[in-house]
Coordinates of C-alpha atoms and ligand atoms in Angstrom, one line a residue:
Chain A
M1116 CA 207.2 17.0 -92.9
I1117 CA 211.1 15.3 -93.3
P1118 CA 213.9 16.7 -95.2
A1119 CA 215.1 14.4 -98.3
Q1120 CA 217.3 11.8 -98.4
F1121 CA 220.7 12.5 -97.3
T1122 CA 224.0 11.4 -95.9
Y1123 CA 224.4 12.1 -92.3
R1124 CA 228.2 12.4 -90.9
R1125 CA 229.6 13.2 -88.0
V1126 CA 233.3 14.9 -87.5
S1127 CA 235.0 15.2 -83.4
S1128 CA 237.8 17.4 -84.5
V1129 CA 237.9 21.0 -86.7
D1130 CA 240.6 19.0 -88.6
E1131 CA 238.4 16.0 -89.3
A1132 CA 235.7 19.2 -90.1
L1133 CA 238.2 20.5 -92.6
A1134 CA 238.6 17.2 -94.7
A1135 CA 234.8 16.6 -94.3
V1136 CA 234.0 20.3 -96.1
A1137 CA 237.0 19.0 -98.6
E1138 CA 236.3 16.3 -99.7
H1139 CA 232.0 16.9 -100.6
G1140 CA 232.6 20.7 -101.3
D1141 CA 229.1 21.8 -102.9
D1142 CA 227.7 18.6 -101.7
A1143 CA 227.8 19.1 -98.3
K1144 CA 226.5 21.4 -95.7
L1145 CA 227.9 21.8 -92.0
L1146 CA 225.1 21.4 -89.4
A1147 CA 225.4 23.4 -86.2
G1148 CA 222.9 23.8 -84.1
G1149 CA 220.3 22.9 -86.7
Q1150 CA 217.2 26.0 -86.0
S1151 CA 217.6 27.2 -89.4
L1152 CA 219.4 24.4 -91.4
L1153 CA 216.8 21.8 -90.3
P1154 CA 213.9 23.9 -91.1
L1155 CA 214.8 24.7 -94.8
M1156 CA 215.7 21.2 -94.9
K1157 CA 212.1 19.7 -94.0
L1158 CA 210.9 22.8 -96.5
R1159 CA 212.4 21.5 -99.0
F1160 CA 214.4 25.1 -99.6
A1161 CA 217.6 23.0 -99.1
A1162 CA 218.5 19.5 -99.9
P1163 CA 222.0 18.5 -99.4
E1164 CA 223.5 14.9 -100.0
V1165 CA 225.9 15.0 -96.5
V1166 CA 224.8 16.8 -93.6
I1167 CA 228.7 17.1 -91.8
D1168 CA 226.9 17.3 -88.2
I1169 CA 229.6 19.6 -86.3
G1170 CA 227.6 19.9 -82.6
P1171 CA 230.1 18.0 -81.8
L1172 CA 233.1 20.5 -81.4
D1173 CA 233.6 21.2 -77.8
E1174 CA 236.9 23.2 -78.8
L1175 CA 234.3 25.9 -80.3
R1176 CA 232.1 26.8 -77.2
Y1177 CA 234.1 28.8 -75.3
V1178 CA 233.6 32.6 -74.5
R1179 CA 237.9 34.2 -73.2
A1180 CA 238.6 37.5 -72.8
E1181 CA 242.1 37.7 -74.7
G1182 CA 243.7 41.6 -74.0
G1183 CA 241.5 44.0 -74.6
E1184 CA 239.6 41.5 -77.0
I1185 CA 236.6 38.9 -76.4
A1186 CA 237.2 35.6 -78.2
I1187 CA 233.9 34.0 -78.8
G1188 CA 234.4 30.0 -80.4
A1189 CA 232.1 29.9 -83.0
M1190 CA 229.8 26.9 -82.1
S1191 CA 228.6 28.9 -78.9
R1192 CA 225.3 28.5 -78.3
Y1193 CA 222.9 31.3 -77.9
H1194 CA 222.0 29.8 -74.4
D1195 CA 226.0 30.0 -73.5
L1196 CA 226.1 33.7 -74.1
H1197 CA 223.7 34.3 -72.8
R1198 CA 224.4 33.3 -69.5
D1199 CA 228.3 33.9 -69.1
P1200 CA 230.0 36.1 -66.8
V1201 CA 233.1 37.2 -68.9
L1202 CA 230.4 38.0 -71.6
A1203 CA 228.4 40.3 -69.0
E1204 CA 231.0 42.2 -67.5
H1205 CA 232.7 42.8 -71.4
A1206 CA 229.8 42.5 -73.9
P1207 CA 226.9 42.6 -72.1
L1208 CA 225.0 43.7 -75.3
L1209 CA 226.3 40.4 -77.1
A1210 CA 225.0 38.6 -73.2
H1211 CA 221.4 40.7 -73.7
V1212 CA 221.1 40.1 -77.8
A1213 CA 221.8 36.5 -77.6
G1214 CA 218.2 35.8 -74.6
E1215 CA 216.1 37.7 -77.1
V1216 CA 216.8 34.9 -80.5
G1217 CA 214.1 33.4 -80.9
D1218 CA 213.3 30.8 -77.9
Q1219 CA 214.7 29.2 -75.1
Q1220 CA 214.1 26.2 -77.2
V1221 CA 215.8 27.9 -79.5
R1222 CA 218.4 29.1 -77.8
H1223 CA 219.5 25.8 -76.8
R1224 CA 220.8 24.8 -79.4
G1225 CA 220.8 27.9 -82.2
T1226 CA 224.9 28.6 -82.6
I1227 CA 226.7 32.5 -82.7
G1228 CA 228.9 31.0 -86.4
G1229 CA 225.3 29.4 -87.3
S1230 CA 223.9 32.2 -87.2
L1231 CA 226.3 34.6 -88.4
V1232 CA 227.2 31.9 -91.7
H1233 CA 223.3 31.8 -92.0
A1234 CA 223.6 35.5 -92.5
D1235 CA 219.9 35.9 -92.5
P1236 CA 219.2 40.1 -92.5
A1237 CA 216.1 40.0 -90.6
A1238 CA 219.0 37.8 -87.6
D1239 CA 219.9 39.8 -84.1
L1240 CA 223.9 38.8 -84.0
P1241 CA 225.1 39.7 -87.2
A1242 CA 223.7 43.1 -86.6
A1243 CA 224.5 43.2 -83.3
V1244 CA 228.6 41.8 -84.1
L1245 CA 228.3 44.4 -87.0
A1246 CA 227.7 47.0 -84.5
V1247 CA 230.7 46.3 -82.3
D1248 CA 233.1 45.9 -85.4
G1249 CA 233.5 42.3 -84.8
V1250 CA 236.1 40.3 -86.8
L1251 CA 235.5 36.6 -88.1
V1252 CA 238.0 33.9 -87.8
A1253 CA 237.6 31.4 -90.9
R1254 CA 239.4 27.8 -91.3
G1255 CA 240.4 26.3 -94.7
P1256 CA 241.9 24.4 -96.7
D1257 CA 245.0 27.5 -97.0
G1258 CA 244.9 28.0 -93.0
E1259 CA 243.4 30.4 -91.1
R1260 CA 242.0 34.0 -92.4
R1261 CA 240.0 37.4 -90.0
I1262 CA 237.2 39.0 -92.6
P1263 CA 235.8 42.4 -90.2
A1264 CA 232.1 41.7 -90.2
A1265 CA 231.5 44.8 -92.3
E1266 CA 232.5 42.6 -95.3
F1267 CA 231.2 39.3 -94.3
F1268 CA 227.4 40.2 -94.8
Q1269 CA 227.8 40.6 -98.6
G1270 CA 223.5 39.9 -99.4
P1271 CA 220.7 38.6 -98.1
F1272 CA 222.4 34.4 -96.2
E1273 CA 225.4 35.7 -98.6
T1274 CA 229.0 35.7 -97.4
P1275 CA 232.6 35.0 -99.0
L1276 CA 232.9 31.8 -96.6
A1277 CA 234.0 29.5 -99.7
P1278 CA 232.0 25.8 -98.6
E1279 CA 235.4 24.4 -97.9
E1280 CA 235.4 26.7 -94.9
L1281 CA 234.8 26.7 -91.6
L1282 CA 234.0 29.6 -89.3
T1283 CA 235.6 28.9 -86.1
E1284 CA 235.8 32.0 -83.6
V1285 CA 234.3 35.3 -83.1
R1286 CA 236.6 37.8 -82.5
I1287 CA 234.6 41.2 -81.0
P1288 CA 236.7 45.0 -78.6
A1289 CA 235.4 44.9 -74.8
Q1290 CA 233.6 47.9 -74.5
G1291 CA 233.3 48.0 -71.0
G1292 CA 230.9 49.5 -69.6
A1293 CA 229.9 51.6 -73.1
G1294 CA 226.7 52.5 -73.2
W1295 CA 224.0 50.5 -75.3
G1296 CA 220.7 49.8 -76.4
F1297 CA 218.7 46.7 -78.1
E1298 CA 215.4 47.4 -79.5
K1299 CA 213.6 44.6 -81.8
F1300 CA 209.8 45.1 -83.5
T1301 CA 208.4 41.6 -84.4
R1302 CA 205.0 40.3 -85.0
R1303 CA 205.0 37.4 -82.6
S1304 CA 207.7 37.7 -79.5
I1305 CA 210.2 34.3 -81.0
D1306 CA 209.9 35.8 -84.3
W1307 CA 212.8 37.4 -86.5
A1308 CA 212.7 41.1 -86.2
I1309 CA 209.8 42.8 -89.0
V1310 CA 212.5 45.8 -88.0
G1311 CA 215.6 46.1 -85.1
V1312 CA 218.4 48.4 -83.8
V1313 CA 222.1 47.7 -82.3
V1314 CA 223.6 51.0 -80.8
A1315 CA 227.0 49.7 -79.3
G1316 CA 229.1 53.4 -78.1
S1317 CA 228.6 55.3 -81.2
A1318 CA 227.4 52.4 -83.5
V1319 CA 223.7 51.8 -84.7
S1320 CA 222.8 48.3 -86.9
L1321 CA 219.4 48.1 -88.5
I1322 CA 218.4 44.8 -88.4
N1323 CA 216.4 43.6 -91.5
M1324 CA 215.7 47.4 -93.3
G1325 CA 217.5 45.8 -96.5
G1326 CA 219.6 42.6 -97.9
T1327 CA 222.6 43.0 -95.0
P1328 CA 222.7 44.4 -91.9
M1329 CA 224.2 48.1 -91.4
R1330 CA 224.8 50.6 -89.6
A1331 CA 223.1 53.9 -89.5
S1332 CA 225.4 55.8 -91.1
A1333 CA 223.6 59.4 -91.2
T1334 CA 222.6 58.7 -87.6
E1335 CA 226.0 58.0 -85.8
A1336 CA 227.4 60.6 -88.4
A1337 CA 224.9 63.2 -86.6
L1338 CA 226.0 61.6 -82.9
A1339 CA 229.2 62.9 -83.5
D1340 CA 228.3 65.8 -84.3
G1341 CA 226.5 66.3 -80.6
A1342 CA 222.8 65.9 -82.0
S1343 CA 220.5 64.8 -79.5
A1344 CA 219.6 61.1 -79.4
A1345 CA 216.0 62.3 -81.7
E1346 CA 217.5 64.5 -84.0
A1347 CA 219.8 61.6 -84.9
A1348 CA 217.0 59.1 -85.2
A1349 CA 215.0 60.9 -87.7
L1350 CA 218.5 60.1 -90.0
A1351 CA 217.8 56.0 -89.3
A1352 CA 216.3 55.4 -92.2
E1353 CA 218.6 57.1 -94.7
G1354 CA 219.9 55.4 -97.4
T1355 CA 218.0 51.9 -96.7
S1356 CA 215.7 50.0 -98.7
P1357 CA 214.2 47.8 -97.2
A1358 CA 211.7 45.6 -98.6
D1359 CA 207.8 45.7 -99.1
E1360 CA 206.2 42.5 -97.2
A1361 CA 203.2 41.4 -96.4
H1362 CA 203.3 42.2 -92.7
A1363 CA 204.9 46.3 -93.1
T1364 CA 205.5 48.3 -96.1
A1365 CA 208.8 49.8 -96.6
E1366 CA 207.6 53.1 -95.7
Y1367 CA 206.1 51.8 -92.2
R1368 CA 209.8 50.0 -91.6
Q1369 CA 211.4 53.2 -92.5
H1370 CA 209.5 54.7 -89.7
L1371 CA 210.4 52.1 -86.8
A1372 CA 213.2 52.2 -87.7
R1373 CA 212.9 55.8 -86.9
V1374 CA 211.4 55.4 -83.8
L1375 CA 213.1 52.0 -82.6
T1376 CA 216.6 54.2 -83.1
E1377 CA 215.6 56.7 -80.5
R1378 CA 214.7 54.0 -78.1
A1379 CA 217.6 52.1 -78.7
L1380 CA 219.6 55.7 -78.3
V1381 CA 218.1 57.1 -74.8
S1382 CA 218.3 53.7 -73.3
A1383 CA 221.9 53.8 -74.1
G1384 CA 222.8 57.3 -72.5
R1385 CA 222.5 58.9 -75.6
Chain B
M1426 CA 222.5 4.4 -89.5
K1427 CA 222.1 2.9 -85.7
V1428 CA 221.1 5.6 -83.3
S1429 CA 221.3 4.5 -79.8
I1430 CA 219.5 7.4 -77.8
E1431 CA 218.9 7.2 -73.7
I1432 CA 215.7 8.0 -72.7
N1433 CA 214.2 8.4 -69.5
G1434 CA 217.1 6.3 -68.4
T1435 CA 215.9 3.1 -70.8
T1436 CA 219.0 2.8 -73.7
V1437 CA 216.8 2.6 -77.3
S1438 CA 219.0 1.3 -79.9
E1439 CA 217.0 1.0 -83.6
E1440 CA 218.5 1.4 -86.8
V1441 CA 216.8 4.2 -88.5
E1442 CA 216.9 6.5 -91.6
D1443 CA 220.0 9.3 -91.9
R1444 CA 217.4 11.4 -91.7
T1445 CA 214.7 10.6 -89.5
L1446 CA 213.4 13.3 -86.8
L1447 CA 213.8 13.0 -83.0
V1448 CA 210.6 13.7 -82.3
H1449 CA 210.0 10.5 -84.5
F1450 CA 212.7 8.4 -83.0
V1451 CA 210.6 8.9 -79.7
R1452 CA 206.8 8.2 -80.6
E1453 CA 208.0 5.3 -83.0
Q1454 CA 211.0 3.8 -81.8
A1455 CA 210.5 4.3 -78.2
G1456 CA 207.2 4.2 -78.1
L1457 CA 206.7 6.9 -76.1
T1458 CA 203.8 9.0 -77.4
A1459 CA 203.7 12.2 -75.5
T1460 CA 205.2 14.1 -77.4
N1461 CA 203.6 15.5 -80.1
I1462 CA 203.9 17.1 -83.4
G1463 CA 201.7 20.1 -83.9
C1464 CA 203.3 22.6 -86.0
D1465 CA 206.4 20.5 -87.4
T1466 CA 207.9 23.8 -88.2
T1467 CA 210.0 24.7 -84.6
S1468 CA 206.8 27.1 -83.8
C1469 CA 204.7 25.4 -81.9
G1470 CA 206.6 23.8 -78.7
A1471 CA 204.4 21.0 -78.7
C1472 CA 207.6 18.2 -79.7
T1473 CA 209.1 20.0 -76.5
V1474 CA 211.7 17.0 -74.6
L1475 CA 214.8 17.8 -72.2
L1476 CA 217.9 16.5 -74.5
D1477 CA 221.0 16.5 -72.2
G1478 CA 218.8 18.1 -69.2
E1479 CA 217.7 21.2 -71.6
S1480 CA 214.7 21.9 -73.7
V1481 CA 214.4 21.4 -77.6
K1482 CA 212.2 21.5 -80.5
S1483 CA 212.1 17.6 -81.4
C1484 CA 211.1 17.9 -84.7
T1485 CA 214.3 20.2 -85.3
V1486 CA 216.7 18.1 -84.0
L1487 CA 218.1 14.6 -85.8
A1488 CA 217.8 11.3 -84.3
A1489 CA 221.5 11.3 -85.3
Q1490 CA 222.5 14.5 -83.4
A1491 CA 221.0 12.9 -80.2
D1492 CA 223.0 9.4 -80.2
G1493 CA 225.0 9.1 -77.2
H1494 CA 222.9 11.3 -75.7
S1495 CA 220.4 11.7 -73.2
V1496 CA 216.3 12.7 -73.6
T1497 CA 213.9 13.0 -71.0
T1498 CA 210.2 13.1 -72.5
L1499 CA 207.2 13.8 -70.2
E1500 CA 207.0 10.0 -69.5
G1501 CA 209.8 9.8 -67.7
L1502 CA 209.1 13.0 -65.2
H1503 CA 207.4 11.1 -62.7
G1504 CA 209.5 9.8 -59.9
E1505 CA 210.6 6.4 -59.1
D1506 CA 207.2 5.5 -57.0
G1507 CA 205.2 7.2 -60.0
D1508 CA 204.8 10.2 -57.8
L1509 CA 203.8 13.1 -60.1
H1510 CA 206.6 16.0 -60.8
P1511 CA 206.3 19.1 -59.2
V1512 CA 205.9 21.2 -61.9
Q1513 CA 203.1 18.5 -63.2
R1514 CA 201.5 18.3 -59.4
A1515 CA 201.2 22.2 -60.1
F1516 CA 199.6 21.7 -63.5
R1517 CA 196.9 20.0 -61.7
E1518 CA 196.3 22.3 -58.8
E1519 CA 196.0 25.0 -61.1
H1520 CA 194.2 23.4 -63.6
G1521 CA 197.0 24.8 -65.9
L1522 CA 196.0 22.2 -69.0
Q1523 CA 195.2 23.0 -72.2
C1524 CA 194.7 19.7 -74.8
G1525 CA 196.5 16.9 -74.7
F1526 CA 198.9 18.7 -77.7
C1527 CA 200.2 21.9 -75.5
T1528 CA 200.5 20.2 -72.6
P1529 CA 203.2 17.6 -71.9
G1530 CA 205.1 20.4 -74.6
M1531 CA 204.8 23.3 -72.1
I1532 CA 205.2 21.5 -69.2
M1533 CA 208.9 20.1 -70.4
A1534 CA 209.8 23.8 -71.2
S1535 CA 208.1 25.0 -67.9
V1536 CA 210.7 22.4 -66.4
S1537 CA 214.0 23.5 -68.5
L1538 CA 212.8 27.2 -67.4
L1539 CA 213.2 26.3 -63.6
D1540 CA 216.1 24.9 -64.2
H1541 CA 217.5 28.2 -64.7
N1542 CA 216.0 30.3 -62.3
P1543 CA 214.2 28.6 -59.7
K1544 CA 212.3 31.9 -58.8
P1545 CA 211.2 33.4 -61.4
T1546 CA 209.0 36.2 -62.4
R1547 CA 205.5 36.1 -63.7
Q1548 CA 206.7 37.6 -66.4
E1549 CA 210.1 35.4 -66.9
V1550 CA 207.7 33.1 -66.8
R1551 CA 205.8 34.5 -69.8
A1552 CA 209.1 34.8 -71.3
G1553 CA 209.9 31.3 -70.7
L1554 CA 207.0 29.8 -72.1
E1555 CA 207.4 32.0 -75.9
G1556 CA 208.6 28.8 -77.9
N1557 CA 204.8 26.7 -76.5
L1558 CA 202.3 28.5 -78.5
C1559 CA 198.4 27.2 -77.7
R1560 CA 196.2 28.3 -80.5
C1561 CA 193.0 28.0 -78.3
T1562 CA 192.4 29.0 -74.9
G1563 CA 195.2 30.8 -72.2
Y1564 CA 198.0 31.1 -70.9
H1565 CA 197.0 32.1 -67.1
N1566 CA 196.7 28.9 -65.5
I1567 CA 200.0 28.2 -66.8
V1568 CA 201.9 31.2 -65.7
N1569 CA 199.8 30.2 -62.2
A1570 CA 201.0 26.4 -62.6
V1571 CA 205.0 27.6 -63.1
M1572 CA 204.7 29.7 -60.1
N1573 CA 203.1 27.3 -57.9
A1574 CA 206.0 25.1 -59.0
S1575 CA 208.4 27.6 -57.8
G1576 CA 207.3 28.0 -54.8
Q1577 CA 205.4 31.3 -55.8
E1578 CA 201.9 33.1 -54.9
V1579 CA 199.4 32.7 -58.3
Q1580 CA 197.3 34.7 -58.6
R1581 CA 193.3 34.0 -58.5
Ligands
LIG1145 C1 211.4 29.3 -84.6 C2 212.3 30.3 -84.2 C3 212.9 31.7 -83.8 C4 213.8 31.8 -84.2 N1 213.9 33.8 -84.3 C5 215.0 34.2 -84.6 C6 215.7 35.6 -84.0 O1 214.5 36.0 -83.4 N2 216.9 35.8 -84.1 C7 218.2 35.2 -84.9 O2 218.7 35.8 -85.6 N3 217.9 34.0 -85.4 C8 216.2 33.6 -85.3 N4 216.0 32.1 -85.3 C9 217.5 31.1 -86.6 C10 218.4 31.2 -85.1 O3 218.9 31.9 -84.3 C11 219.2 30.0 -85.9 O4 219.9 28.7 -85.2 C12 220.4 30.4 -86.1 O5 220.0 31.7 -87.3 C13 221.0 28.9 -86.6 O6 222.6 28.7 -86.1 P1 222.3 27.1 -86.1 O7 223.5 26.8 -84.7 O8 221.3 26.6 -85.4 O9 222.9 27.5 -87.2 P2 222.4 26.0 -88.1 O10 221.1 26.1 -88.9 O11 222.8 24.5 -88.0 O12 223.2 26.4 -89.7 C14 223.2 27.3 -90.9 C15 223.5 28.0 -91.9 O13 225.2 27.9 -90.9 C16 226.2 27.1 -91.8 N5 227.1 26.7 -90.3 C17 226.9 26.6 -89.3 N6 227.3 26.6 -89.0 C18 229.5 27.0 -89.4 C19 230.5 27.3 -89.3 N7 231.0 27.0 -88.2 N8 231.0 27.7 -90.0 C20 230.4 27.6 -91.6 N9 229.2 27.1 -92.1 C21 228.4 27.0 -90.5 C22 225.3 25.6 -91.9 O14 225.9 24.9 -92.8 C23 223.8 26.4 -92.2 O15 224.1 26.7 -94.4 C24 214.8 31.2 -85.2 C25 215.1 30.5 -84.9 C26 214.0 29.5 -84.7 C27 213.6 28.2 -85.4
LIG1146 S1 205.8 20.9 -83.8 FE1 208.1 20.7 -83.2 S2 207.7 22.8 -82.5 FE2 206.4 22.9 -83.2
LIG1147 S1 195.3 23.3 -75.9 FE1 196.2 22.9 -77.8 S2 195.4 24.1 -78.9 FE2 195.0 25.4 -77.0

């Protein structure tokens, strides 16, 4: 399978990337790690006329502690995050989750920015960034804007980013040693989650339990009231609307959400 | 577009379509056929090569993305004198051989795994090779081969 014809264009700075998306708009797609875009193009689910390769933008490949926050460049690869000492110290949850995405080869290419903008409800990092109340920084023709993760994931593969905008950075609070847990149930080890759960301190978010990553609000409220891990986890599926799919019915998924939430809470020390 | 990629130490420059995949460039332009197209959907790992020293699935990288970068394929692993790479040697010693489709990708993924984790546990080897699927035999001897290459004990 080869993608449909397109024009390849490589950019070497954020400004050049912004100029390129301004010029091509809807006809173009940004190419970061390509681990979602290229498979879609090979299957002809996507057929952009112009592909703008932002791979060379090393200026967006960093992890920095800034005050009480960690700034992560959008072009940081899973592999970078998994091995980053700053992240290991201040946001071990994210370092761990990055190491659980796909396989070694995918982690060498895939970027945090690509994962967030792709907004697959079955993806891991969107739920993790949602759990830690991350803020996404986008740059466009009118300058920079900050979008809280809770407003960023609007539907399956749907975000408020305009085609002329570039995600440049993700900012998360430094959690220090706050308890965290991550559980993911997959059919094959390299697969996306059938259901996944991220626990970060008192926040709980769910992977693949609806059209977007979502917070398990009933569980969070119960925890705030002093419920045990088992009691709080029993509420994990409340308000979720997972789809019936070949590998998992909605009912099975809701069951999994409860089981995995309890495990994630226990490993987070709740 | 004109693409120049240093493959196993030799620069290959060719005019290709913008949509050319790295795996096709390696096989057709460079004429190196150890890198195979298995699933073509980023699942099997048969097309694994090292791009700037790190394992990638070359069916999911454009040749254009590798322009100006360096690629190592199975053919480039051996030493100057033609000696097998320690991982290749270990695969032979442990009979970690699968079919011709799977083995090159398994070896490239193993080289990359050991590069970052020189003394992996058996569990880490299994996790590190999860992106490489065999559809017919098993992984036991491959895990042994990676343990052997890392100078650790193998399981009989
Ligand atoms: C075999 C396999 C297994 C996988 N398993 C998992 C898994 O277990 N969990 C998981 O979460 N994911 C998984 N993935 C998906 C993987 O994480 C992708 O790498 C990721 O979703 C996309 O990141 P990318 O950098 O490759 O982006 P690309 O594929 O290059 O881009 C994805 C989308 O984001 C847009 N984009 C990228 N960067 C920016 C930016 N900075 N600003 C604006 N738009 C941008 C692109 O235009 C495109 O629409 C898997 C992929 C494969 C191939
Ligand atoms: S052919 Fe590339 S992963 Fe299977
Ligand atoms: S060894 Fe290649 S399919 Fe099993």
